């Protein structure tokens, strides 16, 4: 039995030490107990040099499974370390779904040789799978479905299964089809074993089950699995012909990736990003994001520059102005995060967005008034000027209202334009709260204090 | 068959219109086609008044299931609308796990009556379940496990299942125990149906499976399910006595909640937060976060205040200083987000954190130099002072290095102190990048320009 009490962190320390001391048998000992997905996690947790050392100790027969479990970016670092023959051997046992998953990452020469070595049927299947959109049900489905006819008896089904011998362990239900292969329903194995063998499949099957269109987006497939507590589901084409099945194991990955995506995108990162990517490519990728933000920072500076006069005369303005911008940014990012999660879950539509906007304006008004009073008192105590207190309070209320509105309106507009709100939302929002904040505070000061 | 092509958003619009026009039969039509989890999503997507209207149309027999699927905060708004008898009726069919999940949210009177109406056995079971930690395997496990003895034949097992009649549809495997109830292994249903009925359970069972300690943290359980592609797993006590099983449906919720948690916590929000919570309580909760941030903003303002002299003499400093702070904040939040995801996945430990730190310093240095050159050129063009260009470039490099270091060190230190890095990390990081940014820029200017 695998030791389930050792955490990844402990295992990581153990293997890190073993790799450092070149104790390769100790490395092999750790590897021997692990599932491919655990090896994948370990590989992802190691810096490049250690990662390659470990990868070379991973037994060839699990190489393929490990490649399927790592993030895209890590996968290409591993593939780079393999020669032609190793890649072919690792992917030899892959079904079409798995092959399609990594096919586009393969070195071109390997991919071509692989296609050439396939028989007609395999090649057609792979090309068909690759023809489905990247995030569609067609890419997730497995073709190892066991289908039975509706008009046979349970006894016949059992004889068939005994004759087949190898029913995949993760089969929870048999698919039921008519004589032309069209989907009719599902027969859970639990029912097959607990009912009279003389009964017909048709009498016992569930025909009220959700079948998945092969073109359905993986995100919608995941929602369906979650809302219907499914363990597996049939995939059909537009005519209802059974093409395969999707199992929950693959859906769990979709759910995790979708949730991680919002978190990473909000910081301008890709969810496939390798934590231990080398410095140069990482720096390049992040440079783009920093450049965009620099442009917006210059925009804010330009706004400040419009008020040089006021800044020149009253130094307190320069001291206090970041407070107005920062409070707006924080309030706005709270609203934005809520909206991004709501949009990701499909919970925000045109019908309820106006209610949401009113709610966020209400919250902004309440917190704006509360905190502007605090800020005003502190500003008066600090600089001994009531006028500055009043002006910063007014500017803070204005900026927090702007933040609340922008936090709802920006993601909705981005979504409607087909742009990922998590990726662009925070840059645009900060621009709004910086510009509005500086303009309101310095503008009011120019009007009333000069 | 349910219409799987209608998205939540479309359904939401439909029900929103029907509720608005008081067309209650149309509302009932929508509800009739939905799974409880879909009703839960719809309820979560509605503002308070519409939510209560819809809730009152939800048929009593699915009330309980719906309550189990909504987030905590939404659940209490729904419970508030139910009277004593309705709550008792809704939870009548709950197993111990489900009851424990909502028990602490129930009005005290209802909870007491419920305990009183239970028999001794039920009450003990519930109290046992409640005695497990909130996020432990014990709270996730179901007790509807079907266990068979290792020394009987498959034929006997099948006879037993036929006699039992109701095997839960989500049973994929039978648990195998010895005569004292100690866990021995697992028999997938797929093998039961595809093998010779004369074989003994012991010859066919998997004894090399992972059993889960009842005290294991739900996060570790979820990792185990993902890395081992499990559909269900046995739960045992410290002595190996079989207590129940955990099924993947419940794990999917854990995975989703854990992933959402980091996103929400980074903005100071709770992942159980109701998108449509009323203004007053939402404003109160967010006020705390804003107050903490205000304190850090005043700290930054105080730092700026130390350099009033410089600001008074050179107005360009006030114009340019937010650029230094903002670029540091952006660069730092990228590093922080990567670190938070890495920590959540268990991929960062003492052994690799120094490599990670060196990598982030390298990235910060490269991007710092690149963007400080751009900023310097623009600053010189704008203000016609080479000195200001050199100073802002130096300050930017310093702040981006500080951001890279803080982005790794802060979450690691928080994690080690048992504080959630997602929740507190961004506040502390922004404080560091603001303080270092203003201090470096204004400090260098004071030294060299005055």
mmCIF file of N, CA, C and O in Angstrom, chain B residues 320-407:
data_model
loop_
_atom_site.group_PDB
_atom_site.id
_atom_site.type_symbol
_atom_site.label_atom_id
_atom_site.label_comp_id
_atom_site.label_asym_id
_atom_site.label_seq_id
_atom_site.Cartn_x
_atom_site.Cartn_y
_atom_site.Cartn_z
ATOM 1 N N UNK B 320 6.195 61.732 -10.944
ATOM 2 C CA UNK B 320 6.754 60.439 -11.355
ATOM 3 C C UNK B 320 6.699 59.364 -10.278
ATOM 4 O O UNK B 320 6.775 58.172 -10.584
ATOM 5 N N UNK B 321 6.559 59.782 -9.017
ATOM 6 C CA UNK B 321 6.707 58.759 -7.964
ATOM 7 C C UNK B 321 5.684 57.613 -8.034
ATOM 8 O O UNK B 321 6.030 56.475 -7.700
ATOM 9 N N UNK B 322 4.422 57.844 -8.482
ATOM 10 C CA UNK B 322 3.510 56.685 -8.521
ATOM 11 C C UNK B 322 3.967 55.603 -9.508
ATOM 12 O O UNK B 322 3.628 54.439 -9.350
ATOM 13 N N UNK B 323 4.748 56.000 -10.537
ATOM 14 C CA UNK B 323 5.216 55.008 -11.517
ATOM 15 C C UNK B 323 6.110 53.972 -10.833
ATOM 16 O O UNK B 323 5.976 52.767 -11.057
ATOM 17 N N UNK B 324 6.991 54.459 -9.973
ATOM 18 C CA UNK B 324 7.910 53.545 -9.282
ATOM 19 C C UNK B 324 7.140 52.578 -8.395
ATOM 20 O O UNK B 324 7.373 51.357 -8.400
ATOM 21 N N UNK B 325 6.172 53.112 -7.634
ATOM 22 C CA UNK B 325 5.391 52.267 -6.726
ATOM 23 C C UNK B 325 4.552 51.265 -7.512
ATOM 24 O O UNK B 325 4.487 50.077 -7.185
ATOM 25 N N UNK B 326 3.918 51.742 -8.584
ATOM 26 C CA UNK B 326 2.999 50.895 -9.342
ATOM 27 C C UNK B 326 3.716 49.741 -10.044
ATOM 28 O O UNK B 326 3.262 48.595 -9.997
ATOM 29 N N UNK B 327 4.875 50.032 -10.674
ATOM 30 C CA UNK B 327 5.609 48.954 -11.344
ATOM 31 C C UNK B 327 6.075 47.897 -10.348
ATOM 32 O O UNK B 327 6.056 46.701 -10.634
ATOM 33 N N UNK B 328 6.482 48.333 -9.163
ATOM 34 C CA UNK B 328 6.865 47.373 -8.131
ATOM 35 C C UNK B 328 5.680 46.513 -7.716
ATOM 36 O O UNK B 328 5.796 45.294 -7.560
ATOM 37 N N UNK B 329 4.541 47.165 -7.561
ATOM 38 C CA UNK B 329 3.336 46.424 -7.160
ATOM 39 C C UNK B 329 2.949 45.369 -8.175
ATOM 40 O O UNK B 329 2.618 44.232 -7.821
ATOM 41 N N UNK B 330 2.996 45.727 -9.457
ATOM 42 C CA UNK B 330 2.615 44.781 -10.517
ATOM 43 C C UNK B 330 3.598 43.605 -10.567
ATOM 44 O O UNK B 330 3.197 42.442 -10.581
ATOM 45 N N UNK B 331 4.887 43.918 -10.573
ATOM 46 C CA UNK B 331 5.894 42.851 -10.641
ATOM 47 C C UNK B 331 5.777 41.939 -9.419
ATOM 48 O O UNK B 331 5.826 40.708 -9.535
ATOM 49 N N UNK B 332 5.574 42.540 -8.248
ATOM 50 C CA UNK B 332 5.456 41.752 -7.025
ATOM 51 C C UNK B 332 4.237 40.855 -7.032
ATOM 52 O O UNK B 332 4.297 39.707 -6.595
ATOM 53 N N UNK B 333 3.115 41.368 -7.563
ATOM 54 C CA UNK B 333 1.907 40.550 -7.516
ATOM 55 C C UNK B 333 2.000 39.362 -8.473
ATOM 56 O O UNK B 333 1.399 38.326 -8.245
ATOM 57 N N UNK B 334 2.797 39.507 -9.543
ATOM 58 C CA UNK B 334 3.003 38.343 -10.410
ATOM 59 C C UNK B 334 3.762 37.244 -9.664
ATOM 60 O O UNK B 334 3.366 36.082 -9.673
ATOM 61 N N UNK B 335 4.834 37.631 -9.016
ATOM 62 C CA UNK B 335 5.609 36.649 -8.245
ATOM 63 C C UNK B 335 4.761 36.048 -7.133
ATOM 64 O O UNK B 335 4.751 34.835 -6.917
ATOM 65 N N UNK B 336 4.019 36.923 -6.438
ATOM 66 C CA UNK B 336 3.185 36.455 -5.323
ATOM 67 C C UNK B 336 2.143 35.441 -5.793
ATOM 68 O O UNK B 336 1.931 34.410 -5.149
ATOM 69 N N UNK B 337 1.477 35.729 -6.913
ATOM 70 C CA UNK B 337 0.449 34.816 -7.416
ATOM 71 C C UNK B 337 1.047 33.456 -7.751
ATOM 72 O O UNK B 337 0.485 32.411 -7.409
ATOM 73 N N UNK B 338 2.187 33.444 -8.417
ATOM 74 C CA UNK B 338 2.866 32.183 -8.717
ATOM 75 C C UNK B 338 3.183 31.421 -7.436
ATOM 76 O O UNK B 338 2.980 30.211 -7.350
ATOM 77 N N UNK B 339 3.685 32.149 -6.438
ATOM 78 C CA UNK B 339 4.068 31.499 -5.180
ATOM 79 C C UNK B 339 2.840 30.949 -4.463
ATOM 80 O O UNK B 339 2.871 29.848 -3.905
ATOM 81 N N UNK B 340 1.737 31.702 -4.488
ATOM 82 C CA UNK B 340 0.524 31.256 -3.808
ATOM 83 C C UNK B 340 -0.030 29.995 -4.463
ATOM 84 O O UNK B 340 -0.425 29.045 -3.793
ATOM 85 N N UNK B 341 -0.011 29.961 -5.800
ATOM 86 C CA UNK B 341 -0.471 28.743 -6.471
ATOM 87 C C UNK B 341 0.469 27.584 -6.155
ATOM 88 O O UNK B 341 0.038 26.480 -5.857
ATOM 89 N N UNK B 342 1.769 27.836 -6.202
ATOM 90 C CA UNK B 342 2.738 26.781 -5.900
ATOM 91 C C UNK B 342 2.568 26.236 -4.490
ATOM 92 O O UNK B 342 2.611 25.035 -4.267
ATOM 93 N N UNK B 343 2.335 27.120 -3.523
ATOM 94 C CA UNK B 343 2.119 26.684 -2.145
ATOM 95 C C UNK B 343 0.823 25.899 -2.023
ATOM 96 O O UNK B 343 0.762 24.885 -1.338
ATOM 97 N N UNK B 344 -0.231 26.353 -2.712
ATOM 98 C CA UNK B 344 -1.516 25.665 -2.642
ATOM 99 C C UNK B 344 -1.390 24.248 -3.200
ATOM 100 O O UNK B 344 -2.008 23.313 -2.711
ATOM 101 N N UNK B 345 -0.564 24.081 -4.235
ATOM 102 C CA UNK B 345 -0.383 22.755 -4.830
ATOM 103 C C UNK B 345 0.668 21.943 -4.074
ATOM 104 O O UNK B 345 0.925 20.801 -4.424
ATOM 105 N N UNK B 346 1.289 22.555 -3.051
ATOM 106 C CA UNK B 346 2.322 21.830 -2.296
ATOM 107 C C UNK B 346 3.631 21.714 -3.052
ATOM 108 O O UNK B 346 4.453 20.859 -2.761
ATOM 109 N N UNK B 347 3.847 22.574 -4.055
ATOM 110 C CA UNK B 347 5.027 22.433 -4.894
ATOM 111 C C UNK B 347 6.232 23.229 -4.416
ATOM 112 O O UNK B 347 7.285 23.200 -5.037
ATOM 113 N N UNK B 348 6.052 24.015 -3.343
ATOM 114 C CA UNK B 348 7.177 24.806 -2.849
ATOM 115 C C UNK B 348 7.539 24.319 -1.452
ATOM 116 O O UNK B 348 6.678 24.216 -0.581
ATOM 117 N N UNK B 349 8.787 23.980 -1.262
ATOM 118 C CA UNK B 349 9.233 23.540 0.052
ATOM 119 C C UNK B 349 10.549 24.253 0.356
ATOM 120 O O UNK B 349 11.065 24.998 -0.470
ATOM 121 N N UNK B 350 11.099 23.985 1.539
ATOM 122 C CA UNK B 350 12.330 24.659 1.903
ATOM 123 C C UNK B 350 13.426 24.370 0.855
ATOM 124 O O UNK B 350 14.234 25.214 0.538
ATOM 125 N N UNK B 351 13.375 23.128 0.313
ATOM 126 C CA UNK B 351 14.464 22.700 -0.568
ATOM 127 C C UNK B 351 14.523 23.457 -1.892
ATOM 128 O O UNK B 351 15.592 23.644 -2.443
ATOM 129 N N UNK B 352 13.368 23.847 -2.429
ATOM 130 C CA UNK B 352 13.443 24.513 -3.724
ATOM 131 C C UNK B 352 13.176 26.016 -3.648
ATOM 132 O O UNK B 352 13.236 26.711 -4.660
ATOM 133 N N UNK B 353 12.877 26.523 -2.437
ATOM 134 C CA UNK B 353 12.503 27.935 -2.368
ATOM 135 C C UNK B 353 13.691 28.860 -2.660
ATOM 136 O O UNK B 353 13.509 29.952 -3.183
ATOM 137 N N UNK B 354 14.914 28.404 -2.356
ATOM 138 C CA UNK B 354 16.046 29.292 -2.622
ATOM 139 C C UNK B 354 16.305 29.384 -4.125
ATOM 140 O O UNK B 354 16.664 30.427 -4.646
ATOM 141 N N UNK B 355 16.076 28.264 -4.847
ATOM 142 C CA UNK B 355 16.205 28.312 -6.302
ATOM 143 C C UNK B 355 15.186 29.304 -6.873
ATOM 144 O O UNK B 355 15.487 30.119 -7.748
ATOM 145 N N UNK B 356 13.951 29.201 -6.331
ATOM 146 C CA UNK B 356 12.856 30.043 -6.797
ATOM 147 C C UNK B 356 13.167 31.519 -6.544
ATOM 148 O O UNK B 356 12.906 32.381 -7.386
ATOM 149 N N UNK B 357 13.731 31.778 -5.385
ATOM 150 C CA UNK B 357 14.082 33.151 -5.030
ATOM 151 C C UNK B 357 15.119 33.694 -6.015
ATOM 152 O O UNK B 357 14.992 34.813 -6.517
ATOM 153 N N UNK B 358 16.129 32.867 -6.308
ATOM 154 C CA UNK B 358 17.156 33.312 -7.258
ATOM 155 C C UNK B 358 16.545 33.572 -8.632
ATOM 156 O O UNK B 358 16.861 34.548 -9.305
ATOM 157 N N UNK B 359 15.614 32.694 -9.042
ATOM 158 C CA UNK B 359 14.959 32.882 -10.333
ATOM 159 C C UNK B 359 14.201 34.202 -10.369
ATOM 160 O O UNK B 359 14.324 34.980 -11.321
ATOM 161 N N UNK B 360 13.431 34.479 -9.316
ATOM 162 C CA UNK B 360 12.625 35.700 -9.316
ATOM 163 C C UNK B 360 13.513 36.940 -9.257
ATOM 164 O O UNK B 360 13.187 37.971 -9.835
ATOM 165 N N UNK B 361 14.646 36.844 -8.546
ATOM 166 C CA UNK B 361 15.571 37.973 -8.523
ATOM 167 C C UNK B 361 16.138 38.206 -9.925
ATOM 168 O O UNK B 361 16.246 39.341 -10.399
ATOM 169 N N UNK B 362 16.452 37.103 -10.610
ATOM 170 C CA UNK B 362 16.956 37.212 -11.975
ATOM 171 C C UNK B 362 15.952 37.893 -12.898
ATOM 172 O O UNK B 362 16.291 38.808 -13.666
ATOM 173 N N UNK B 363 14.702 37.453 -12.804
ATOM 174 C CA UNK B 363 13.647 38.042 -13.646
ATOM 175 C C UNK B 363 13.483 39.522 -13.313
ATOM 176 O O UNK B 363 13.380 40.374 -14.206
ATOM 177 N N UNK B 364 13.471 39.836 -12.001
ATOM 178 C CA UNK B 364 13.284 41.221 -11.573
ATOM 179 C C UNK B 364 14.432 42.090 -12.089
ATOM 180 O O UNK B 364 14.217 43.222 -12.546
ATOM 181 N N UNK B 365 15.646 41.548 -12.038
ATOM 182 C CA UNK B 365 16.801 42.321 -12.501
ATOM 183 C C UNK B 365 16.678 42.604 -13.996
ATOM 184 O O UNK B 365 16.847 43.746 -14.444
ATOM 185 N N UNK B 366 16.362 41.581 -14.775
ATOM 186 C CA UNK B 366 16.239 41.767 -16.224
ATOM 187 C C UNK B 366 15.151 42.775 -16.568
ATOM 188 O O UNK B 366 15.372 43.726 -17.316
ATOM 189 N N UNK B 367 13.944 42.551 -16.017
ATOM 190 C CA UNK B 367 12.845 43.459 -16.327
ATOM 191 C C UNK B 367 13.060 44.823 -15.703
ATOM 192 O O UNK B 367 12.649 45.842 -16.272
ATOM 193 N N UNK B 368 13.703 44.848 -14.547
ATOM 194 C CA UNK B 368 14.002 46.124 -13.906
ATOM 195 C C UNK B 368 14.886 46.974 -14.804
ATOM 196 O O UNK B 368 14.600 48.146 -15.057
ATOM 197 N N UNK B 369 15.966 46.371 -15.313
ATOM 198 C CA UNK B 369 16.879 47.119 -16.171
ATOM 199 C C UNK B 369 16.177 47.554 -17.459
ATOM 200 O O UNK B 369 16.250 48.709 -17.871
ATOM 201 N N UNK B 370 15.458 46.597 -18.077
ATOM 202 C CA UNK B 370 14.762 46.915 -19.329
ATOM 203 C C UNK B 370 13.822 48.109 -19.161
ATOM 204 O O UNK B 370 13.916 49.109 -19.877
ATOM 205 N N UNK B 371 12.909 48.021 -18.178
ATOM 206 C CA UNK B 371 11.877 49.052 -18.071
ATOM 207 C C UNK B 371 12.404 50.345 -17.454
ATOM 208 O O UNK B 371 11.879 51.418 -17.706
ATOM 209 N N UNK B 372 13.466 50.217 -16.632
ATOM 210 C CA UNK B 372 13.999 51.456 -16.069
ATOM 211 C C UNK B 372 14.664 52.293 -17.172
ATOM 212 O O UNK B 372 14.645 53.518 -17.122
ATOM 213 N N UNK B 373 15.228 51.621 -18.188
ATOM 214 C CA UNK B 373 15.775 52.370 -19.320
ATOM 215 C C UNK B 373 14.669 53.136 -20.038
ATOM 216 O O UNK B 373 14.794 54.324 -20.341
ATOM 217 N N UNK B 374 13.554 52.430 -20.288
ATOM 218 C CA UNK B 374 12.413 53.075 -20.959
ATOM 219 C C UNK B 374 11.921 54.267 -20.136
ATOM 220 O O UNK B 374 11.731 55.378 -20.659
ATOM 221 N N UNK B 375 11.728 54.036 -18.830
ATOM 222 C CA UNK B 375 11.219 55.091 -17.955
ATOM 223 C C UNK B 375 12.197 56.269 -17.924
ATOM 224 O O UNK B 375 11.788 57.435 -17.985
ATOM 225 N N UNK B 376 13.497 55.952 -17.850
ATOM 226 C CA UNK B 376 14.501 57.015 -17.779
ATOM 227 C C UNK B 376 14.438 57.899 -19.019
ATOM 228 O O UNK B 376 14.407 59.130 -18.924
ATOM 229 N N UNK B 377 14.387 57.282 -20.187
ATOM 230 C CA UNK B 377 14.331 58.052 -21.432
ATOM 231 C C UNK B 377 13.095 58.953 -21.443
ATOM 232 O O UNK B 377 13.169 60.151 -21.733
ATOM 233 N N UNK B 378 11.938 58.369 -21.103
ATOM 234 C CA UNK B 378 10.701 59.149 -21.107
ATOM 235 C C UNK B 378 10.768 60.289 -20.091
ATOM 236 O O UNK B 378 10.323 61.404 -20.371
ATOM 237 N N UNK B 379 11.338 60.030 -18.916
ATOM 238 C CA UNK B 379 11.425 61.053 -17.873
ATOM 239 C C UNK B 379 12.343 62.197 -18.311
ATOM 240 O O UNK B 379 12.045 63.377 -18.085
ATOM 241 N N UNK B 380 13.460 61.824 -18.950
ATOM 242 C CA UNK B 380 14.385 62.860 -19.422
ATOM 243 C C UNK B 380 13.707 63.726 -20.486
ATOM 244 O O UNK B 380 13.790 64.954 -20.472
ATOM 245 N N UNK B 381 12.994 63.067 -21.420
ATOM 246 C CA UNK B 381 12.287 63.810 -22.468
ATOM 247 C C UNK B 381 11.235 64.739 -21.877
ATOM 248 O O UNK B 381 11.036 65.856 -22.321
ATOM 249 N N UNK B 382 10.543 64.232 -20.849
ATOM 250 C CA UNK B 382 9.437 64.989 -20.260
ATOM 251 C C UNK B 382 9.945 66.193 -19.445
ATOM 252 O O UNK B 382 9.498 67.315 -19.627
ATOM 253 N N UNK B 383 10.912 65.917 -18.556
ATOM 254 C CA UNK B 383 11.333 66.982 -17.641
ATOM 255 C C UNK B 383 12.691 67.591 -17.985
ATOM 256 O O UNK B 383 13.164 68.461 -17.269
ATOM 257 N N UNK B 384 13.330 67.100 -19.036
ATOM 258 C CA UNK B 384 14.585 67.667 -19.484
ATOM 259 C C UNK B 384 15.711 67.597 -18.479
ATOM 260 O O UNK B 384 16.628 68.415 -18.502
ATOM 261 N N UNK B 385 15.639 66.595 -17.554
ATOM 262 C CA UNK B 385 16.692 66.489 -16.551
ATOM 263 C C UNK B 385 17.254 65.070 -16.567
ATOM 264 O O UNK B 385 16.555 64.102 -16.261
ATOM 265 N N UNK B 386 18.537 64.967 -16.942
ATOM 266 C CA UNK B 386 19.169 63.651 -16.966
ATOM 267 C C UNK B 386 19.231 63.067 -15.562
ATOM 268 O O UNK B 386 19.038 61.866 -15.348
ATOM 269 N N UNK B 387 19.465 63.928 -14.569
ATOM 270 C CA UNK B 387 19.576 63.457 -13.187
ATOM 271 C C UNK B 387 18.296 62.733 -12.758
ATOM 272 O O UNK B 387 18.346 61.649 -12.159
ATOM 273 N N UNK B 388 17.147 63.311 -13.070
ATOM 274 C CA UNK B 388 15.876 62.662 -12.701
ATOM 275 C C UNK B 388 15.736 61.318 -13.403
ATOM 276 O O UNK B 388 15.288 60.327 -12.820
ATOM 277 N N UNK B 389 16.161 61.266 -14.662
ATOM 278 C CA UNK B 389 16.106 60.003 -15.400
ATOM 279 C C UNK B 389 16.938 58.930 -14.722
ATOM 280 O O UNK B 389 16.485 57.794 -14.541
ATOM 281 N N UNK B 390 18.164 59.282 -14.321
ATOM 282 C CA UNK B 390 19.042 58.308 -13.670
ATOM 283 C C UNK B 390 18.453 57.862 -12.335
ATOM 284 O O UNK B 390 18.442 56.675 -11.996
ATOM 285 N N UNK B 391 17.901 58.825 -11.599
ATOM 286 C CA UNK B 391 17.372 58.494 -10.264
ATOM 287 C C UNK B 391 16.140 57.601 -10.350
ATOM 288 O O UNK B 391 16.013 56.620 -9.622
ATOM 289 N N UNK B 392 15.222 57.903 -11.276
ATOM 290 C CA UNK B 392 14.022 57.052 -11.366
ATOM 291 C C UNK B 392 14.399 55.649 -11.847
ATOM 292 O O UNK B 392 13.843 54.641 -11.395
ATOM 293 N N UNK B 393 15.412 55.576 -12.747
ATOM 294 C CA UNK B 393 15.847 54.257 -13.216
ATOM 295 C C UNK B 393 16.404 53.438 -12.058
ATOM 296 O O UNK B 393 16.053 52.260 -11.868
ATOM 297 N N UNK B 394 17.243 54.072 -11.237
ATOM 298 C CA UNK B 394 17.825 53.354 -10.098
ATOM 299 C C UNK B 394 16.738 52.926 -9.120
ATOM 300 O O UNK B 394 16.730 51.782 -8.640
ATOM 301 N N UNK B 395 15.781 53.829 -8.837
ATOM 302 C CA UNK B 395 14.715 53.510 -7.892
ATOM 303 C C UNK B 395 13.862 52.354 -8.403
ATOM 304 O O UNK B 395 13.445 51.473 -7.645
ATOM 305 N N UNK B 396 13.620 52.340 -9.721
ATOM 306 C CA UNK B 396 12.782 51.299 -10.304
ATOM 307 C C UNK B 396 13.456 49.927 -10.183
ATOM 308 O O UNK B 396 12.817 48.932 -9.823
ATOM 309 N N UNK B 397 14.768 49.893 -10.463
ATOM 310 C CA UNK B 397 15.485 48.618 -10.331
ATOM 311 C C UNK B 397 15.434 48.137 -8.882
ATOM 312 O O UNK B 397 15.134 46.971 -8.601
ATOM 313 N N UNK B 398 15.684 49.050 -7.946
ATOM 314 C CA UNK B 398 15.641 48.684 -6.523
ATOM 315 C C UNK B 398 14.262 48.145 -6.150
ATOM 316 O O UNK B 398 14.124 47.092 -5.530
ATOM 317 N N UNK B 399 13.207 48.843 -6.567
ATOM 318 C CA UNK B 399 11.864 48.435 -6.163
ATOM 319 C C UNK B 399 11.461 47.113 -6.814
ATOM 320 O O UNK B 399 10.799 46.287 -6.188
ATOM 321 N N UNK B 400 11.861 46.888 -8.049
ATOM 322 C CA UNK B 400 11.481 45.628 -8.679
ATOM 323 C C UNK B 400 12.230 44.452 -8.062
ATOM 324 O O UNK B 400 11.674 43.361 -7.931
ATOM 325 N N UNK B 401 13.471 44.681 -7.651
ATOM 326 C CA UNK B 401 14.190 43.621 -6.927
ATOM 327 C C UNK B 401 13.496 43.343 -5.585
ATOM 328 O O UNK B 401 13.276 42.186 -5.214
ATOM 329 N N UNK B 402 13.114 44.412 -4.890
ATOM 330 C CA UNK B 402 12.407 44.243 -3.610
ATOM 331 C C UNK B 402 11.102 43.480 -3.830
ATOM 332 O O UNK B 402 10.731 42.599 -3.038
ATOM 333 N N UNK B 403 10.415 43.798 -4.941
ATOM 334 C CA UNK B 403 9.136 43.141 -5.240
ATOM 335 C C UNK B 403 9.344 41.646 -5.480
ATOM 336 O O UNK B 403 8.585 40.813 -4.974
ATOM 337 N N UNK B 404 10.384 41.310 -6.247
ATOM 338 C CA UNK B 404 10.651 39.893 -6.543
ATOM 339 C C UNK B 404 10.977 39.123 -5.278
ATOM 340 O O UNK B 404 10.497 38.005 -5.061
ATOM 341 N N UNK B 405 11.788 39.710 -4.419
ATOM 342 C CA UNK B 405 12.153 39.041 -3.162
ATOM 343 C C UNK B 405 10.928 38.921 -2.251
ATOM 344 O O UNK B 405 10.624 37.846 -1.736
ATOM 345 N N UNK B 406 10.193 40.038 -2.111
ATOM 346 C CA UNK B 406 9.021 40.028 -1.226
ATOM 347 C C UNK B 406 7.965 39.042 -1.725
ATOM 348 O O UNK B 406 7.301 38.372 -0.933
ATOM 349 N N UNK B 407 7.818 38.938 -3.054
ATOM 350 C CA UNK B 407 6.808 38.040 -3.635
ATOM 351 C C UNK B 407 7.050 36.584 -3.281
ATOM 352 O O UNK B 407 6.116 35.767 -3.286
#
